[in-house]
Coordinates of C-alpha atoms and ligand atoms in Angstrom, one line a residue:
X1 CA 131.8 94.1 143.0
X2 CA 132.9 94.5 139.4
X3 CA 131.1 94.1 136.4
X4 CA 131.6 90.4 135.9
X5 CA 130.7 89.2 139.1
X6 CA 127.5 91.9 139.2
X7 CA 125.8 90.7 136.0
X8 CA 126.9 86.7 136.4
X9 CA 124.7 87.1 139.9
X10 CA 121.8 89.2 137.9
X11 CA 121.8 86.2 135.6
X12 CA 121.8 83.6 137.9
X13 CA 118.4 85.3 139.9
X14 CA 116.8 85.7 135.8
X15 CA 117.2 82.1 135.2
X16 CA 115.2 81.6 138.8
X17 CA 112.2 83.8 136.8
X18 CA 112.4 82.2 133.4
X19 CA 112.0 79.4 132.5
X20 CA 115.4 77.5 131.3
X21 CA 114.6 77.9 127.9
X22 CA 113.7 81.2 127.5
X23 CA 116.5 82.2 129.9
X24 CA 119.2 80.0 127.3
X25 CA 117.7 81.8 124.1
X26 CA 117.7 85.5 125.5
X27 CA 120.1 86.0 128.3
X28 CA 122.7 83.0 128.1
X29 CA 124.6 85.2 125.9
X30 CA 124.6 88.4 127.4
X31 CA 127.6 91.1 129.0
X32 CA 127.7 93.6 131.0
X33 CA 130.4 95.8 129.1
X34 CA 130.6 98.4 131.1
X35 CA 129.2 100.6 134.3
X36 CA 129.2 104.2 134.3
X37 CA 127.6 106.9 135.9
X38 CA 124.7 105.1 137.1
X39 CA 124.0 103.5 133.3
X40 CA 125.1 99.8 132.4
X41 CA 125.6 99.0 128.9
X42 CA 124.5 95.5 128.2
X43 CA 125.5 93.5 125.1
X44 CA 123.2 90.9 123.1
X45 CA 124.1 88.7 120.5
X46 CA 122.0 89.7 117.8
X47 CA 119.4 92.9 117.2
X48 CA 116.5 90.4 117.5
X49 CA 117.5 89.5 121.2
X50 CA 118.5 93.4 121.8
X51 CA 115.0 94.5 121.3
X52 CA 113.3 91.7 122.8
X53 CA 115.2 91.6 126.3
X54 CA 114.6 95.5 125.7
X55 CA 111.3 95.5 126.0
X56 CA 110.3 92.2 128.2
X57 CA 113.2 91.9 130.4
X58 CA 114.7 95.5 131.2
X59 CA 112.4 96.2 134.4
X60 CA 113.2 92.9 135.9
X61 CA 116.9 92.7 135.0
X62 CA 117.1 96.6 136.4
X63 CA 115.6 96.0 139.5
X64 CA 117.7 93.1 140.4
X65 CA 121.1 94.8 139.9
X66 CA 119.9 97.4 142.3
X67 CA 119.7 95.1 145.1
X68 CA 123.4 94.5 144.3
X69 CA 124.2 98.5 143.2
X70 CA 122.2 100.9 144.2
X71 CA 123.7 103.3 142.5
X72 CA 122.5 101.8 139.0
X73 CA 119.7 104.3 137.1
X74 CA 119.1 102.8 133.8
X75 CA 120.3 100.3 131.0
X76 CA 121.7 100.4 128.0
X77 CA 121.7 97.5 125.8
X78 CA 123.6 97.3 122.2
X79 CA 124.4 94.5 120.3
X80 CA 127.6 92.7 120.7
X81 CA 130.7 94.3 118.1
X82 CA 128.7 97.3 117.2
X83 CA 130.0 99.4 119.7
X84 CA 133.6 100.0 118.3
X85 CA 132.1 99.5 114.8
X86 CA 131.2 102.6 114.1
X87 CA 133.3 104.2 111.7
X88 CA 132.8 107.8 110.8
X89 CA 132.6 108.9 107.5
X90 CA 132.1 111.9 106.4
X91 CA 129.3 112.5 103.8
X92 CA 130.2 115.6 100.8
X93 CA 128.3 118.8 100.1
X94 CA 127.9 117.5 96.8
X95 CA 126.1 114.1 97.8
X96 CA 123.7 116.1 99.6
X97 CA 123.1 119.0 97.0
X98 CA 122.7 116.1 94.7
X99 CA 120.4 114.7 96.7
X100 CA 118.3 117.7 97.2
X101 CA 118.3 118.9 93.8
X102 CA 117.1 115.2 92.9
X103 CA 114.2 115.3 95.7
X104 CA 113.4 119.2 94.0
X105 CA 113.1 117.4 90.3
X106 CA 111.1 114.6 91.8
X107 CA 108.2 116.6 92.9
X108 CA 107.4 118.4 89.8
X109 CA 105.2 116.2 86.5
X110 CA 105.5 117.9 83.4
X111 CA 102.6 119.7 83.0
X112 CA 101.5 118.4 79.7
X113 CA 101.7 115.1 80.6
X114 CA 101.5 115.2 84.1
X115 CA 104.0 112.7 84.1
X116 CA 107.2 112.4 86.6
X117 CA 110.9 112.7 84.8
X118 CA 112.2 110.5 87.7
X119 CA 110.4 107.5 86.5
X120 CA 112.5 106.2 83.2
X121 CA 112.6 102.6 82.0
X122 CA 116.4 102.6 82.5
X123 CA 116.2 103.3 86.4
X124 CA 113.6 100.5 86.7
X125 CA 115.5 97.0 88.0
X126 CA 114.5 94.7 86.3
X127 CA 114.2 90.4 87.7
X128 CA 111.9 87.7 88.1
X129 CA 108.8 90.0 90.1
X130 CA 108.2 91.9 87.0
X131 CA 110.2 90.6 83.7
X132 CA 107.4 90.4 81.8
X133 CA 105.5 93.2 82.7
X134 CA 108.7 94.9 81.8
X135 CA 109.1 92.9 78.6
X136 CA 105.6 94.1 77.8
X137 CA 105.9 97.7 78.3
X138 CA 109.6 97.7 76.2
X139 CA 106.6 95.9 73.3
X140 CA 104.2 98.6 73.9
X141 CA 107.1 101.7 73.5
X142 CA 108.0 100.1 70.3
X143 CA 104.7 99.8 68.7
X144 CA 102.4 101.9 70.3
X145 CA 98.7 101.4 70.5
X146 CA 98.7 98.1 67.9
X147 CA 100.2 95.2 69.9
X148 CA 98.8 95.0 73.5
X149 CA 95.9 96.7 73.8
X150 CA 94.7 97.9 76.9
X151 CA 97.9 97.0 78.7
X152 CA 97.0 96.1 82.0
X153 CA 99.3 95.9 85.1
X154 CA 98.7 94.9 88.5
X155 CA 100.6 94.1 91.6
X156 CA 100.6 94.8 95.0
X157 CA 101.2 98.1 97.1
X158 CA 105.1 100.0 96.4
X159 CA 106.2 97.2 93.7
X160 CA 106.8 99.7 90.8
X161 CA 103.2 99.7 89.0
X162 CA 103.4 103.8 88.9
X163 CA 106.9 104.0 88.0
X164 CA 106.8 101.3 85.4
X165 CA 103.3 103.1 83.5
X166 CA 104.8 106.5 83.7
X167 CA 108.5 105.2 82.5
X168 CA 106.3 104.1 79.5
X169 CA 104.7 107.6 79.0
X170 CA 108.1 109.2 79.5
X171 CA 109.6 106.8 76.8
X172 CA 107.4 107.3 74.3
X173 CA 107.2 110.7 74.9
X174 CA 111.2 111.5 74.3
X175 CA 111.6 108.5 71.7
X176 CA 109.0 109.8 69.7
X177 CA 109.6 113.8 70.3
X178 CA 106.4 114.8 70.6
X179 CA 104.5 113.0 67.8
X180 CA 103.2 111.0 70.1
X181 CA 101.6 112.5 73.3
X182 CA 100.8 110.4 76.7
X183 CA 98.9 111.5 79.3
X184 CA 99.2 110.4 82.9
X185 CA 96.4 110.5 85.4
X186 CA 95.5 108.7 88.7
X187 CA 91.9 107.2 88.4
X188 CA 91.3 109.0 91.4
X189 CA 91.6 112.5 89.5
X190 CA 89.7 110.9 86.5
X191 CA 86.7 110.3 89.0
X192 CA 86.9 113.6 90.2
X193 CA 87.0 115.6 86.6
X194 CA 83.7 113.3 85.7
X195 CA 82.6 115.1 89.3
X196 CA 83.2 118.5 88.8
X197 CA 82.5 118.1 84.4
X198 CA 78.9 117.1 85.8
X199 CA 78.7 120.1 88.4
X200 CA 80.2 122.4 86.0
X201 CA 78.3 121.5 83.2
X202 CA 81.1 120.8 81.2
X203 CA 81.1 116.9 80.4
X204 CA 82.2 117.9 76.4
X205 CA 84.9 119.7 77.6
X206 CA 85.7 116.8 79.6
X207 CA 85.1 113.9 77.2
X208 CA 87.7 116.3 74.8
X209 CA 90.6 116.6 77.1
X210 CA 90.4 113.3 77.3
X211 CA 90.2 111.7 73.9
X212 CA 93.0 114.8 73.2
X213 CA 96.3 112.4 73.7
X214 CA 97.7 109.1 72.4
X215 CA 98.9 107.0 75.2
X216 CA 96.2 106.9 78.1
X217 CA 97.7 106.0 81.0
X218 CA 95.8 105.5 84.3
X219 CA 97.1 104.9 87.2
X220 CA 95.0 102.7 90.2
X221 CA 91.9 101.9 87.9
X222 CA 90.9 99.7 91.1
X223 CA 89.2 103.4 92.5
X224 CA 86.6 103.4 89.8
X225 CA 84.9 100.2 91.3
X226 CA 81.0 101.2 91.8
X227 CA 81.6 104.9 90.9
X228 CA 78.5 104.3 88.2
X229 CA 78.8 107.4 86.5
X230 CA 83.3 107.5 86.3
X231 CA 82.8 103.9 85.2
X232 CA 80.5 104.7 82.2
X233 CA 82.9 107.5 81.2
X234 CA 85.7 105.9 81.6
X235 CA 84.4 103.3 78.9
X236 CA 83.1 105.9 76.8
X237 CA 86.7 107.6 77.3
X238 CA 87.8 103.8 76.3
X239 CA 86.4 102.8 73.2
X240 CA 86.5 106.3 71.8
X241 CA 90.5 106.0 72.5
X242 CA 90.5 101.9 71.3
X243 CA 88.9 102.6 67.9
X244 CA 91.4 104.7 66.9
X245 CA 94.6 102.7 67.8
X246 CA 95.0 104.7 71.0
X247 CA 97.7 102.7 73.3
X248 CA 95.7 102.7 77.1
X249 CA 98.0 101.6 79.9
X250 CA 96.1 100.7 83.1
X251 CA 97.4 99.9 86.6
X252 CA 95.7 97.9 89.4
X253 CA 96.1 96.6 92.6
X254 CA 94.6 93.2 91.6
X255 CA 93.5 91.7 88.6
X256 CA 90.8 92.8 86.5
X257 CA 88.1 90.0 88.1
X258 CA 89.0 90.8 91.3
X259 CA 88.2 94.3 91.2
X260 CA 85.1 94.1 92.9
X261 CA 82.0 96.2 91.7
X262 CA 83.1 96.8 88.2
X263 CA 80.9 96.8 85.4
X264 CA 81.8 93.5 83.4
X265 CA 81.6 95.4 80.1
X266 CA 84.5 97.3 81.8
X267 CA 85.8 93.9 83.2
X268 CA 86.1 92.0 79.7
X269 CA 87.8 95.6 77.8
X270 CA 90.1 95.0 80.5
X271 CA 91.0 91.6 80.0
X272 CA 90.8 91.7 75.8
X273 CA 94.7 93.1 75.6
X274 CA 97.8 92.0 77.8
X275 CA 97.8 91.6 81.7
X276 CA 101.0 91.2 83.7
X277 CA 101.5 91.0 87.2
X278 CA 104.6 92.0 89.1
X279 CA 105.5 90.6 92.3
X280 CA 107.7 90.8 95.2
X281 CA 111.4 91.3 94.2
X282 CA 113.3 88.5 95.2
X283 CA 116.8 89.2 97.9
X284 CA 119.1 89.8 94.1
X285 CA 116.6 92.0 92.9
X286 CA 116.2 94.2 95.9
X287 CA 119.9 94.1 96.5
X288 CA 119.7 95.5 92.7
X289 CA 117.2 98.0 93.5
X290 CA 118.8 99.6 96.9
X291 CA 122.4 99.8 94.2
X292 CA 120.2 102.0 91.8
X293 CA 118.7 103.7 94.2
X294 CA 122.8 104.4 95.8
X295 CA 123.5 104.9 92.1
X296 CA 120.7 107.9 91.5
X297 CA 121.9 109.9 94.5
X298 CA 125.4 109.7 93.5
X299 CA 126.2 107.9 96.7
X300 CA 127.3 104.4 98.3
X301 CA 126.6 102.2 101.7
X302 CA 129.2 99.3 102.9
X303 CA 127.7 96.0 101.3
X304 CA 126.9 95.2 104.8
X305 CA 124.3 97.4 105.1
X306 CA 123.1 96.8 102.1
X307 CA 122.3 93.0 102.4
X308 CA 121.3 94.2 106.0
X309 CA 118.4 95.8 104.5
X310 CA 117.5 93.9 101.7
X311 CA 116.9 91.1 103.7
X312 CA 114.6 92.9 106.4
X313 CA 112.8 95.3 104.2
X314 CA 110.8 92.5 101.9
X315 CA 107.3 93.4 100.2
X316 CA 107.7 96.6 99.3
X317 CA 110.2 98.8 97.5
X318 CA 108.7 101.9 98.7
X319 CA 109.5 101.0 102.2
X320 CA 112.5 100.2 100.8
X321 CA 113.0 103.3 99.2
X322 CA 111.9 105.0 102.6
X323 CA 114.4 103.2 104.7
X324 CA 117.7 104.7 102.2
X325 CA 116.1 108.0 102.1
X326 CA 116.1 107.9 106.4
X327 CA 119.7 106.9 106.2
X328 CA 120.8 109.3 103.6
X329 CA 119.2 112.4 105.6
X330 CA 120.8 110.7 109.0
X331 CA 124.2 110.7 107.4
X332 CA 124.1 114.1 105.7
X333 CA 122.6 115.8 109.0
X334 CA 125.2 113.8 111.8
X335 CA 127.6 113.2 108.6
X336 CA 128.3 109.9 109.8
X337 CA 127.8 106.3 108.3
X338 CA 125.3 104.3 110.7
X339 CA 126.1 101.3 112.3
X340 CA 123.9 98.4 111.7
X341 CA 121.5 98.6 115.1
X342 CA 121.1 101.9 113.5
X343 CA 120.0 100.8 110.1
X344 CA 118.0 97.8 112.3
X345 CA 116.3 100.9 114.6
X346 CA 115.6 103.2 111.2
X347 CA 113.7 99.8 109.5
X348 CA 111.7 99.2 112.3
X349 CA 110.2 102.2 112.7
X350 CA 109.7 102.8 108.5
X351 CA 107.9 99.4 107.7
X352 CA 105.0 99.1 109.7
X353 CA 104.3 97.3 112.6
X354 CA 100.5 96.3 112.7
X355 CA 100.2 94.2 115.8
X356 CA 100.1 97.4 118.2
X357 CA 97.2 98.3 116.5
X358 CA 95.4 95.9 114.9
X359 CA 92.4 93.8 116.0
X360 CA 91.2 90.4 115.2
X361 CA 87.5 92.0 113.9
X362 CA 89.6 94.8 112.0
X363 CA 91.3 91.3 110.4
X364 CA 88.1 89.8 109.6
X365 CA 86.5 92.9 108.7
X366 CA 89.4 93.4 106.1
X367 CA 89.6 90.0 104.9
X368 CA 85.1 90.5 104.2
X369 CA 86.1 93.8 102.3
X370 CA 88.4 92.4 100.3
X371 CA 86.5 89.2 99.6
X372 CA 83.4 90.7 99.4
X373 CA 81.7 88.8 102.0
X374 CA 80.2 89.1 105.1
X375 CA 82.0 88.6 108.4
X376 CA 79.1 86.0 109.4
X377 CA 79.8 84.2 105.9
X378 CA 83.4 84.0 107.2
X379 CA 82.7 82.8 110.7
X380 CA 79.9 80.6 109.5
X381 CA 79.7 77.0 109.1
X382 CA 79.3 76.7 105.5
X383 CA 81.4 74.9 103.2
X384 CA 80.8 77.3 100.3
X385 CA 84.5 77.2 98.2
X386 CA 83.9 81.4 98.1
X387 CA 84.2 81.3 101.9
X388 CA 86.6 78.5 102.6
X389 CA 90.1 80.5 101.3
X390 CA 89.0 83.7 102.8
X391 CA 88.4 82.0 106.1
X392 CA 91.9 80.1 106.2
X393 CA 93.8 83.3 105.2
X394 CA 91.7 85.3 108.2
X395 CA 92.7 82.5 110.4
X396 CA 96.2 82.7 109.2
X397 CA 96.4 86.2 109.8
X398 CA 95.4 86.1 113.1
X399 CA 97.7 84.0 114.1
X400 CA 100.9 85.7 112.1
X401 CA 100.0 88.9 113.2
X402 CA 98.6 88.9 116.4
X403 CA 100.1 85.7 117.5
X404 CA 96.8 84.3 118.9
X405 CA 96.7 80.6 120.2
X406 CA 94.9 77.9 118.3
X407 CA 92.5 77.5 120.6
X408 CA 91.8 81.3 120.5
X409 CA 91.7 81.5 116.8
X410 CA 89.8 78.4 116.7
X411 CA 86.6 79.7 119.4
X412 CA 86.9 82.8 117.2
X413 CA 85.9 81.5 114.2
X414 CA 83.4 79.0 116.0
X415 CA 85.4 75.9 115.2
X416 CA 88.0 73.8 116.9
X417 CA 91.6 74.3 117.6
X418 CA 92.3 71.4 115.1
X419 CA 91.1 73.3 112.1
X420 CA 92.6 76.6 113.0
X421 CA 96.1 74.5 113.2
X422 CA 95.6 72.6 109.6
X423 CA 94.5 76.1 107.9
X424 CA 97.3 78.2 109.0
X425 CA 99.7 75.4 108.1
X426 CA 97.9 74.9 104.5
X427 CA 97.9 79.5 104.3
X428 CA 101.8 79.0 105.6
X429 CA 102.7 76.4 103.0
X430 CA 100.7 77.7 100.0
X431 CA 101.8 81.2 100.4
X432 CA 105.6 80.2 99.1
X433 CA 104.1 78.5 96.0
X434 CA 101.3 80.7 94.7
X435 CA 102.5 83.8 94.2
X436 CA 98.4 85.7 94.4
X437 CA 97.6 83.9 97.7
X438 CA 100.7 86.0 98.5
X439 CA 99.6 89.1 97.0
X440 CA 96.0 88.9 97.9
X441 CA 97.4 88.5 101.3
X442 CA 99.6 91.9 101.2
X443 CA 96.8 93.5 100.1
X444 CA 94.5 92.4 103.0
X445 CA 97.3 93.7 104.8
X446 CA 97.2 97.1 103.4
X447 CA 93.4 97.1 103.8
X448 CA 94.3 96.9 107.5
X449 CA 97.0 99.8 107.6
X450 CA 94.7 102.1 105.6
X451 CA 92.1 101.1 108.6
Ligands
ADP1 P1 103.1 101.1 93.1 O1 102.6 102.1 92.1 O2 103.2 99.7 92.6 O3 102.5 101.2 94.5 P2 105.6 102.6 92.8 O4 105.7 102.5 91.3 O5 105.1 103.9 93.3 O6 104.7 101.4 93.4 O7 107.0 102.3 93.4 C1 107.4 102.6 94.7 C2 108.8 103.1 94.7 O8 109.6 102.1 94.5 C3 109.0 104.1 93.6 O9 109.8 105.2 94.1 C4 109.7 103.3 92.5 O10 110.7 104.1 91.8 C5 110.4 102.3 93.3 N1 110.5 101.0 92.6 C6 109.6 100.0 92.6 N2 110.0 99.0 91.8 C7 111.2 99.4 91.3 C8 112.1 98.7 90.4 N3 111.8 97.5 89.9 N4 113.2 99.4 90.1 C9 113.5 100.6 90.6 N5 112.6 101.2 91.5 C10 111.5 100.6 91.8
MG2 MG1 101.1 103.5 92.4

């Protein structure tokens, strides 16, 4: 029997088992290139249908073409015109000794400032996500510690809050040789030098290294929510800084009244200078940011695979930044260019897949953390307006994550499938318009990868 004949007959006994329209959207389409050894390479239309008749249909499909060849093992499936595709190109000793001596630079913040050399305002891309924040910190460079004071930045998870506060430190810090010194430091080490000053006995000491500098710059102030003692130091560290024209640059993962279990005297220092936000980068911009990235390690990818991946790799330029990095080490290791299933495979497995291991209670537990709430506040039947968004998004998360049914989601959250339909609609719709449904959502989200 050849291969035509073989797979048209495997077909015709799927369609039997599917229904007719899952059969037309997965299988209609399908070859079977080639039949060697015992392993049959099967073609798909696109890498979405590849990984799904993958996973659901590869037992099934196997265990029919055995009845017809018994000498069949196993399955391979690729996507249609990848296989010749492939073009090898060799990567030079010098991209990847550039790129090591880059990664080598990268790990090591000046000592005095503790800030990073690789974060400069030049190699930040600039669009709509984060103009103005970026407008901001070009204001603050110029005339530092007068015209926004505190600068205050937030944003969600990977969207360039770190790199943007310490280009500013860097800036200032060559522009001005010296005169003027930042200092960089993650709340997280502020909290712990309160710790050990109190241990230690050695708060002055403490209170002096940090008044010593004139650009403050912390770095995911969100931390220092309901630490009493970090928060009263930190507002001591404040106003001593504020009186005397100090610039402070503070980061956030969400704006200053959503940081929950901060002091409001802290809350309303935080809102008296300039808050920007910066959002997700729109397809230009991350198309911009993978070519700077390409630029930086003195290396290039066909456009193909660079719209390939700015379209799949979305909300967060880390991830983004994780996926080149995977590609760069494949080609310098197997010194070949990937082919796009590749660059599909490699995403995949760097952005992270929650529905294997998320729960619905981990999603309402999440969505009470980052609310503040209780889960029975968000279950309950009261028409509070605090608990009405927060239940629509956990409804709407449940059902774009896990893919529960209405009815499911609905008995969940003790009301009808009706309701469940109308608020993830309302979630669905509102999400494109308001850009902090959208972040409040990613960071709900990152609640739940943290688990
Ligand atoms: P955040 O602090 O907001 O979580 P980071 O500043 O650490 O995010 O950014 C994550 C990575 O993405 C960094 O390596 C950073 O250089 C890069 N990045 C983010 N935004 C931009 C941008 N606009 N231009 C260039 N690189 C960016
Ligand atoms: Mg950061």
């Amino acid at each position: 029997m050849d291969t035509e004949q073989l797979w048209r007959l495997t077909l015709a006994e799927m369609e039997v088992q599917l229904s007719r329209a899952t059969f037309a959207t997965w299988l209609k389409d399908s070859h079977l290139i080639e039949s060697k050894d015992g392993t049959l390479l099967i073609s798909l239309p696109n890498s979405f249908a590849k990984e799904w008749v993958e996973n659901k249909y590869q037992k099934s499909i196997l265990g029919i073409i055995r009845n017809f060849d018994s000498a069949a093992k196993k399955l391979e499936f690729v996507v249609h015109g990848t296989v010749s595709e492939i073009s090898p190109r060799r990567v030079t000793a010098m991209e990847v000794e550039n790129f090591q001596k880059k990664m080598q630079l990268e790990s090591k913040p000046d000592p005095e400032t503790n800030l990073n050399p690789r974060y400069t305002m030049s190699s930040f891309v600039v669009g709509g996500a984060n103009e103005l924040a970026f407008a901001a910190a070009q204001a603050i460079i110029a005339e530092v510690g007068t015209k926004y004071n505190p600068f205050f930045i937030y944003g969600g998870v990977g969207l360039g809050k770190t790199h943007l506060i310490q280009a500013v430190g860097n800036e200032i810090k060559s522009r001005y040789q010296g005169k003027i010194r930042p200092k960089y430091v993650p709340s997280e080490k502020f909290t712990s030098d309160v710790v050990s000053s109190i241990i230690n006995k050695r708060v002055e000491d403490m209170k002096r290294r940090y008044r010593d500098c004139d650009v403050l710059i912390i770095d995911d102030i969100q931390f220092i929510g309901g630490k009493e003692k970090t928060e009263e130091e930190f507002f001591h560290t404040f106003n001593a800084l504020y009186g005397v024209n100090k610039q402070i640059v503070i980061s956030s993962d969400r704006p200053p009244q959503s940081i929950p279990i901060l002091e409001e005297r802290l809350r309303s220092r935080f809102e008296g200078g300039l808050t920007a936000d910066i959002g997700y980068p729109e397809y230009e911009m991350r198309v911009a940011i993978i070519k700077e990235k390409l630029r930086e390690r003195n290396t290039g990818l066909s456009e193909k695979i660079v719209d390939l991946i700015a379209r799949k790799v979305k909300k967060n330029v880390r991830e983004l930044e994780g996926v080149l990095n995977k590609i760069f080490f494949h080609q310098a290791t197997k010194k070949i260019e990937l082919s796009e299933s590749d660059v599909e495979d490699i995403i995949k497995k760097s952005t992270k897949n929650f529905s294997d291991r998320v729960t619905d209670d981990q999603i309402l537990k999440a969505v009470s953390e980052f609310f503040n709430i209780s889960v029975e506040d968000i279950t309950s039947r009261g028409r509070k307006k605090e608990v009405v968004e927060p239940r629509q998004i956990a409804m709407y998360l449940i059902r774009e994550i896990l893919d529960m049914s209405y009815p499911y989601i609905g008995e969940k959250m003790g009301r009808d499938h009706t309701t469940a339909i109308h608020s993830v609609e309302k979630i669905g719709q509102e999400i494109n318009k308001n850009s902090s449904l959208g972040q409040k959502i990613n960071l709900i989200k990152e609640l739940l990868y943290k688990g």
